[in-house]
Every structure is written in C-alpha cells, then in structure tokens.
Coordinates of C-alpha atoms in Angstrom, one line a residue:
X101 CA 0.0 0.0 0.0
X102 CA 2.9 2.4 0.8
X103 CA 4.5 1.8 -2.6
X104 CA 1.2 2.4 -4.4
X105 CA 0.7 5.6 -2.5
X106 CA 4.1 6.8 -3.6
X107 CA 3.5 5.9 -7.2
X108 CA 0.1 7.7 -7.3
X109 CA 1.5 10.9 -5.9
X110 CA 4.7 10.6 -8.0
X111 CA 2.7 10.2 -11.2
X112 CA 0.4 13.1 -10.2
X113 CA 3.3 15.5 -9.8
X114 CA 5.0 14.2 -13.0
X115 CA 1.8 14.9 -15.0
X116 CA 1.4 18.3 -13.3
X117 CA 5.0 19.3 -14.1
X118 CA 4.8 18.1 -17.7
X119 CA 1.4 19.6 -18.6
X120 CA 0.8 22.6 -16.4
X121 CA 4.2 24.1 -15.7
X122 CA 6.8 25.8 -17.8
X123 CA 10.3 24.3 -18.2
X124 CA 12.0 27.3 -16.6
X125 CA 9.8 26.8 -13.4
X126 CA 11.1 23.2 -12.9
X127 CA 14.2 21.9 -11.4
X128 CA 16.4 19.6 -13.5
X129 CA 15.1 16.5 -11.8
X130 CA 11.5 17.6 -12.2
X131 CA 12.1 18.5 -15.9
X132 CA 13.7 15.1 -16.6
X133 CA 10.7 13.2 -15.3
X134 CA 7.9 15.4 -16.5
X135 CA 5.1 13.5 -18.3
X136 CA 3.7 15.4 -21.4
X137 CA 0.5 13.5 -21.8
X138 CA -2.2 11.7 -19.7
X139 CA -1.5 8.0 -19.4
X140 CA -4.2 5.6 -20.5
X141 CA -6.1 3.5 -17.9
X142 CA -4.0 0.4 -18.8
X143 CA -0.7 2.3 -18.4
X144 CA -1.9 3.7 -15.1
X145 CA -2.8 0.3 -13.7
X146 CA 0.3 -1.3 -15.1
X147 CA 2.5 1.3 -13.4
X148 CA 0.8 1.0 -10.0
X149 CA 0.1 -2.7 -9.9
X150 CA 2.9 -4.4 -11.9
X151 CA 4.0 -7.7 -10.3
X152 CA 7.7 -6.7 -10.0
X153 CA 7.2 -4.0 -7.4
X154 CA 3.7 -4.5 -6.0
X155 CA 5.0 -5.9 -2.6
X156 CA 8.4 -4.3 -1.8
X157 CA 8.9 -1.8 -4.6
X158 CA 11.3 -0.2 -5.1
X159 CA 9.6 3.0 -6.3
X160 CA 10.3 4.1 -9.8
X161 CA 9.1 7.1 -11.9
X162 CA 6.3 6.6 -14.4
X163 CA 8.6 7.9 -17.2
X164 CA 11.3 5.3 -16.5
X165 CA 8.7 2.5 -16.3
X166 CA 7.0 3.4 -19.6
X167 CA 10.4 3.7 -21.2
X168 CA 11.1 0.1 -20.1
X169 CA 7.7 -1.2 -21.2
X170 CA 8.0 0.4 -24.6
X171 CA 11.5 -1.1 -25.1
X172 CA 13.2 2.2 -25.3
X173 CA 15.5 1.7 -22.3
X174 CA 18.3 0.3 -24.5
X175 CA 18.2 3.2 -27.0
X176 CA 21.3 5.3 -26.8
X177 CA 21.4 9.0 -27.5
X178 CA 24.2 10.8 -29.4
X179 CA 24.6 14.4 -30.4
X180 CA 24.5 15.2 -34.1
X181 CA 27.2 17.0 -36.0
X182 CA 25.8 20.4 -35.2
X183 CA 25.8 19.6 -31.6
X184 CA 22.1 20.2 -31.2
X185 CA 20.3 17.4 -32.9
X186 CA 20.1 14.0 -31.1
X187 CA 20.3 10.8 -32.9
X188 CA 18.9 7.7 -31.3
X189 CA 20.3 4.3 -32.0
X190 CA 19.6 0.9 -30.5
X191 CA 22.3 -1.0 -28.7
X192 CA 22.3 -4.7 -28.0
X193 CA 20.2 -5.5 -25.0
X194 CA 22.6 -6.3 -22.1
X195 CA 22.2 -9.3 -19.9
X196 CA 21.2 -8.7 -16.3
X197 CA 22.5 -12.2 -15.2
X198 CA 25.7 -10.9 -13.6
X199 CA 24.0 -8.1 -11.7
X200 CA 21.1 -10.4 -10.5
X201 CA 23.6 -13.0 -9.3
X202 CA 25.6 -10.4 -7.4
X203 CA 22.5 -9.0 -5.7
X204 CA 21.2 -12.5 -4.8
X205 CA 24.5 -13.2 -3.2
X206 CA 24.2 -10.0 -1.1
X207 CA 20.7 -11.2 -0.2
X208 CA 22.0 -14.5 1.0
X209 CA 24.7 -13.0 3.2
X210 CA 22.3 -10.4 4.6
X211 CA 19.8 -13.0 5.5
X212 CA 22.4 -15.2 7.1
X213 CA 23.7 -12.3 9.1
X214 CA 20.2 -11.4 10.2
X215 CA 19.3 -14.9 11.3
X216 CA 22.5 -15.4 13.3
X217 CA 24.2 -12.2 14.5
X218 CA 21.2 -9.9 14.7
X219 CA 19.3 -12.1 17.2
X220 CA 22.2 -12.1 19.6
X221 CA 22.4 -8.2 19.6
X222 CA 18.9 -6.9 20.1
X223 CA 18.3 -3.2 20.1
X224 CA 16.0 -3.5 23.1
X225 CA 19.0 -4.4 25.3
X226 CA 20.1 -0.7 25.1
X227 CA 17.2 0.1 27.6
X228 CA 17.8 -3.0 29.8
X229 CA 17.9 -1.8 33.4
X230 CA 20.8 -4.0 34.4
X231 CA 22.8 -3.0 31.3
X232 CA 22.2 0.7 31.9
X233 CA 23.2 0.3 35.6
X234 CA 26.4 -1.7 35.1
X235 CA 27.8 -0.8 31.6
X236 CA 30.4 1.9 31.2
X237 CA 29.9 4.7 28.7
X238 CA 32.3 3.2 26.1
X239 CA 30.4 -0.1 26.4
X240 CA 27.1 1.7 25.9
X241 CA 28.4 3.5 22.8
X242 CA 29.9 0.4 21.3
X243 CA 26.8 -1.7 21.9
X244 CA 24.5 1.0 20.5
X245 CA 26.5 1.1 17.2
X246 CA 26.8 -2.7 16.9
X247 CA 23.2 -3.4 17.7
X248 CA 22.0 -0.9 15.1
X249 CA 24.5 -2.3 12.6
X250 CA 23.0 -5.8 13.2
X251 CA 19.5 -4.4 12.6
X252 CA 20.2 -3.2 9.1
X253 CA 20.7 -6.5 7.1
X254 CA 17.0 -7.2 7.1
X255 CA 16.5 -4.0 5.1
X256 CA 19.5 -4.9 2.9
X257 CA 17.9 -8.3 2.2
X258 CA 14.4 -6.9 1.3
X259 CA 15.5 -4.0 -0.9
X260 CA 18.3 -5.9 -2.7
X261 CA 15.9 -8.8 -3.5
X262 CA 13.3 -6.4 -4.8
X263 CA 16.0 -4.8 -7.0
X264 CA 17.2 -8.2 -8.3
X265 CA 13.6 -9.2 -9.2
X266 CA 13.2 -6.0 -11.3
X267 CA 16.6 -6.6 -13.0
X268 CA 15.7 -10.2 -13.8
X269 CA 12.7 -8.9 -15.7
X270 CA 14.9 -6.4 -17.6
X271 CA 14.0 -3.3 -15.6
X272 CA 16.7 -1.1 -14.0
X273 CA 19.2 -0.6 -16.8
X274 CA 20.7 2.8 -16.5
X275 CA 23.3 2.7 -19.3
X276 CA 27.0 2.1 -19.5
X277 CA 29.8 3.4 -17.3
X278 CA 33.0 4.9 -18.6
X279 CA 34.5 1.3 -18.9
X280 CA 31.6 0.1 -21.0
X281 CA 30.1 -2.1 -18.3
X282 CA 26.3 -2.2 -18.0
X283 CA 24.8 -0.4 -15.0
X284 CA 21.7 -2.0 -13.4
X285 CA 21.2 0.5 -10.6
X286 CA 18.4 2.7 -12.0
X287 CA 16.0 1.8 -9.2
X288 CA 18.4 0.5 -6.6
X289 CA 17.3 1.4 -3.1
X290 CA 20.6 1.4 -1.2
X291 CA 24.4 1.5 -1.5
X292 CA 25.7 -0.7 1.4
X293 CA 29.3 0.4 1.2
X294 CA 28.5 4.1 1.3
X295 CA 26.0 3.6 4.1
X296 CA 28.5 1.8 6.4
X297 CA 31.3 4.2 5.5
X298 CA 29.3 7.4 5.8
X299 CA 31.2 10.4 7.1
X300 CA 28.2 12.7 7.3
X301 CA 24.5 12.5 8.1
X302 CA 23.6 13.6 4.5
X303 CA 25.8 10.9 3.0
X304 CA 24.0 8.3 5.0
X305 CA 20.5 9.6 4.0
X306 CA 21.5 9.9 0.3
X307 CA 22.4 6.2 0.2
X308 CA 19.6 4.7 2.4
X309 CA 16.1 4.1 0.9
X310 CA 17.2 6.0 -2.2
X311 CA 14.0 5.9 -4.2
X312 CA 11.9 7.1 -1.3
X313 CA 14.4 9.9 -0.6
X314 CA 14.1 11.0 -4.3
X315 CA 10.3 10.8 -4.0
X316 CA 10.4 13.0 -0.9
X317 CA 12.7 15.4 -2.7
X318 CA 10.5 15.7 -5.8
X319 CA 7.1 16.0 -4.0
X320 CA 8.1 18.0 -0.9
X321 CA 11.6 19.4 -0.6
X322 CA 11.8 21.1 -4.0
X323 CA 8.3 22.5 -3.6
X324 CA 8.3 23.7 0.0
X325 CA 8.1 27.5 0.4
X326 CA 9.7 27.5 3.8
X327 CA 11.7 25.1 6.0
X328 CA 12.0 22.3 3.4
X329 CA 14.0 20.1 5.7
X330 CA 11.5 20.1 8.5
X331 CA 8.5 19.6 6.1
X332 CA 10.3 16.7 4.3
X333 CA 11.1 14.9 7.6
X334 CA 7.6 15.4 8.9
X335 CA 6.1 14.1 5.7
X336 CA 8.4 11.0 5.9
X337 CA 7.2 10.3 9.4
X338 CA 3.5 10.5 8.3
X339 CA 4.2 8.2 5.4
X340 CA 5.9 5.6 7.5
X341 CA 2.9 5.2 9.9
X342 CA 1.4 6.2 13.2
X343 CA 3.9 4.7 15.7
X344 CA 5.3 7.4 18.0
X345 CA 8.8 6.1 17.5
X346 CA 8.7 7.2 13.8
X347 CA 8.0 10.8 14.8
X348 CA 10.7 10.8 17.5
X349 CA 13.2 9.5 15.0
X350 CA 12.4 12.0 12.2
X351 CA 12.1 15.0 14.6
X352 CA 15.5 14.1 16.0
X353 CA 16.7 13.6 12.4
X354 CA 15.7 17.2 11.6
X355 CA 17.9 18.5 14.5
X356 CA 20.8 16.2 13.6
X357 CA 20.7 17.1 9.9
X358 CA 20.6 20.9 10.5
X359 CA 23.4 20.6 13.1
X360 CA 25.6 18.4 10.9
X361 CA 25.1 20.8 8.0
X362 CA 26.2 23.7 10.2
X363 CA 29.2 21.8 11.5
X364 CA 30.3 20.7 8.0
X365 CA 30.0 24.2 6.4
X366 CA 31.9 25.9 9.2
X367 CA 34.6 23.4 9.9
X368 CA 35.3 21.0 7.0
X369 CA 37.4 23.4 4.9
X370 CA 40.0 23.6 7.6
X371 CA 40.8 19.9 7.3
X372 CA 41.2 19.4 3.5
X373 CA 45.0 19.7 3.4
X374 CA 47.3 17.9 4.0
X375 CA 46.0 14.4 3.3
X376 CA 46.9 13.1 6.7
X377 CA 44.7 15.8 8.3
X378 CA 41.8 15.0 6.0
X379 CA 42.1 11.3 6.9
X380 CA 42.0 12.2 10.6
X381 CA 38.9 14.4 9.9
X382 CA 37.2 11.5 7.9
X383 CA 37.8 9.0 10.8
X384 CA 36.4 11.4 13.4
X385 CA 33.3 12.3 11.3
X386 CA 32.7 8.6 10.5
X387 CA 32.6 7.8 14.3
X388 CA 30.4 10.8 15.1
X389 CA 28.1 10.0 12.1
X390 CA 27.6 6.4 13.0
X391 CA 26.9 7.2 16.7
X392 CA 24.5 10.0 15.7
X393 CA 22.6 7.8 13.2
X394 CA 22.3 5.0 15.8
X395 CA 21.2 7.4 18.5
X396 CA 18.6 8.9 16.1
X397 CA 17.0 5.6 14.8
X398 CA 16.6 3.7 18.1
X399 CA 12.9 4.9 18.5
X400 CA 12.3 3.8 14.9
X401 CA 13.1 0.2 16.0
X402 CA 11.5 0.4 19.5
X403 CA 8.3 2.0 18.0
X404 CA 6.7 2.8 21.4
X405 CA 7.1 6.1 23.1
X406 CA 8.0 4.9 26.6
X407 CA 11.0 2.7 25.6
X408 CA 12.2 5.5 23.3
X409 CA 12.2 8.1 26.1
X410 CA 13.8 5.6 28.4
X411 CA 16.7 5.3 25.9
X412 CA 17.1 9.0 25.4
X413 CA 16.9 9.7 29.1
X414 CA 19.6 7.1 29.8
X415 CA 21.8 9.1 27.4
X416 CA 20.7 12.3 29.1
X417 CA 19.5 13.7 25.7
X418 CA 23.2 14.5 25.1
X419 CA 23.1 14.6 21.3
X420 CA 19.9 16.6 21.3
X421 CA 21.6 19.2 23.5
X422 CA 24.7 19.1 21.4
X423 CA 22.7 19.7 18.2
X424 CA 20.8 22.6 19.7
X425 CA 24.1 24.2 20.9
X426 CA 25.6 23.8 17.5
X427 CA 22.7 25.6 15.8
X428 CA 22.8 28.4 18.4
X429 CA 26.6 28.9 18.3
X430 CA 27.6 28.3 14.7
X431 CA 26.4 30.5 11.8
X432 CA 24.1 28.7 9.4
X433 CA 24.9 29.5 5.8
X434 CA 22.1 29.7 3.3
X435 CA 22.0 26.6 1.1
X436 CA 22.3 26.6 -2.7
X437 CA 18.7 25.7 -2.9
X438 CA 17.8 28.8 -0.8
X439 CA 19.8 31.1 -3.1
X440 CA 18.3 29.6 -6.2
X441 CA 14.8 30.0 -4.8
X442 CA 15.5 33.6 -3.9
X443 CA 16.9 34.3 -7.3
X444 CA 13.8 32.7 -9.0
X445 CA 11.5 34.8 -6.8
X446 CA 13.4 38.0 -7.7
X447 CA 13.4 37.1 -11.4
X448 CA 9.7 36.4 -11.4
X449 CA 9.0 39.7 -9.6
X450 CA 11.1 41.6 -12.1
X451 CA 9.3 39.9 -14.9
X452 CA 5.9 40.8 -13.4
X453 CA 7.1 44.4 -12.9
X454 CA 8.2 44.7 -16.5
X455 CA 4.9 43.3 -17.6
X456 CA 3.0 45.8 -15.5
X457 CA 5.1 48.6 -16.9
X458 CA 4.5 47.4 -20.4
X459 CA 0.8 47.2 -19.7
X460 CA 0.7 50.6 -18.1
X461 CA 2.6 52.0 -21.1
X462 CA 0.2 50.4 -23.5
X463 CA -2.8 51.7 -21.5
X464 CA -1.4 55.3 -21.4
X465 CA -0.6 55.1 -25.1
X466 CA -4.2 54.0 -25.9
X467 CA -5.6 56.6 -23.5
X468 CA -3.6 59.4 -25.3
X469 CA -4.8 58.1 -28.7
X470 CA -8.4 58.1 -27.5
X471 CA -8.1 61.7 -26.2
X472 CA -6.5 62.8 -29.5
X473 CA -9.3 61.1 -31.5
X474 CA -11.9 62.8 -29.4
X475 CA -10.3 66.2 -29.9
X476 CA -10.2 65.6 -33.7
X477 CA -13.9 64.7 -33.7
X478 CA -14.8 67.8 -31.7
X479 CA -12.8 70.0 -34.1
X480 CA -14.4 68.5 -37.2
X481 CA -17.9 69.0 -35.7
X482 CA -17.1 72.7 -35.0
X483 CA -15.9 73.2 -38.6
X484 CA -19.0 71.5 -40.0
X485 CA -21.2 73.8 -37.9
X486 CA -19.4 76.9 -39.1
X487 CA -19.8 75.8 -42.6

C-alpha cells in the first residue's frame, strides 16, 4: 500500500509538471521526469500494480517505467554534427545475469547475518535496566553502534531482493559506465558500502532508501516554500505510519541534519590539506556520524514512546543538547537551494514588474490616442457647424 501511495503521488506530480508548468519553473530532476500526456487506464494500472514491485517496490518514476515497457531503455542518444540534434540508435540488450547473481549473493549474506548475529544483539538491550546500571559509557556507545549495525541487514535483504527481481525482468538498466560495463542501478534502493562508510548525516541519508528519498525530494523538498528540511522529515514520518517512534526519529533527524550541515559548512574546509589531516577528519566524522545515526533511529526500532524516552533519558539527551548548541553557536549558511529559490523569486518579480510597466505604457498610449481622437472629432464638428 505504501508503494502504491508513492506511485500515485509521484505520477500526479510528473503529469502536473509536464502539462501545467513551464520548463523554466522546474528543477532539472523535475524536468527530466515530466510527463507530457495523460496515461491511459491500462498504463496507469500497469505502473501502479505491476507484479515486479507491488509488494516491496522499489519505487520508480512513471517515465522510467513506460520507457522500459515500450522497449526504449536500450536506445542510446548521441549528439549530431551540429551539436544540437540528437540521434537515437539501439544498442544490443545487455544481460542482467551478472547483476542479478551479485544481488542475490548479497541477499543470502544479509539473510544469514540477520538470522545469526542480529538475534544475539537486540536493540532492546540498550534500555535494559541491568545494562544501563552496570555498563560503562564506552560499552554503551559500542553496543549502540553494533546493535543498530546488526539491525540493518534485514533491510539490505528486502531492498536488494526487490531490485534483483526487477533486474531479472529487464528493468533497472541505467546505461553504461566509462569502462563500457552495463549499469543496473536505475531503481536500486541502497548502497551498502556508502552507508557503512558514511562520514556525514547527509551521505547516509543519500544512500539509504534512495527511491523514497528521491520521491520526498520531488514532491516536498523542492516544492516547499519554507523550512523544506522540516517539512520533508515530517512528511516522511507521516508516510511511515502512526507509531510514536517514527515521529521521534524524524524529529530528531531534523535536528541532527541541520546541526551536521552547520558543522560541515563551518569546519570542514580547515581539514582538507594535508591528506593526513583529511584522513583524521574522515575518521572522526565517521565515528560521530555512526553514533548520531544509531542514536537517532533507536525509537524507529523500538516504536513505542515509553521505551524511546527511556533510551534518550539514559543518554541524558546529550546529542539533542549538542545539536541545539551547534545551531545556536555556529552561523548557518544559506544553502544553494535557498539562493536559487530567492533568485527565482526576484526574477519572477522583475518579470511581473516589466509586464506591469508594459501594460501601463500600452494603457497610457491607448488613452492618449483616445483623447486625440476625441479632440479631432470635436474639431471636425465645429468646422462643420461653421460651414
């Protein structure tokens, strides 16, 4: 049901962008997925209810799905001699066998890890009274990281299996890399290596549940008029369900994301040179990121509000307090998206002002003409009376 909800809203926005908005009003991602015509009933039902993604997804755009169904996903595009015209030619359909085999191997290892290691390291043990009373702080930190690390393979298994099913049907081909190898990651939902080696909160989120993150970006973040980060996290919480743990996780995620963004923009450039200093910075940020992620998602696993607050209180809300202090003490730079939005607003205002001036000029010109015409009529009447 969650996948179908995503597909319906995604298709609605793709049609709206393609049929009711101008290209200059769209972001590059919106422009690339815009649908220029209404789909037929068969196309609509096929997109929402196809057997490959009806249970576990992953989400795909309508444009990518129809391109696959019509057999155009293997057509390569090349610029013409004038640099403007595009010539399409069909390349031999690549085999997905290697990609499917690799992903099934990842599924097997993830399932084995989940059935063995994950059960011996439950997340619930973080709020065990005996553990909280006897464990030292380093032990608590290490167990928090390891228990959440052990909780991730079940997601790796489900999303990788869903991706492999689509690839086996021929869906998910993105093109060829610089070495000429076929890429089957068009609708992949995660990148395990980047997740486990994330050195920032953003890097983790960009590689976790990728298709849902892109959906949230298209339908909320790029369209929000204010506080896009807060609105996007809140929408994600609503989409996941009604458990209080979801809302605690995503509200904490807002704070962690904003604090990490402020830290990175104010500190990172001091550690780029020499390479040894950058390596030190990467190691420290990896440790901090993994602890912050684990701290944030504990309520997502516990679901209930009482155990979630028991965990946060056992940590004395230390990362919440640290995040608030970072936002209060460090200057927050305006993001590129904010600048682009401001520029678009100014551009639209200037266009409207120019249009108003043009319309006023035309109105005054027509008014002057009317007055002159009226004076000419009165003069001709006087002359006729005199005659």
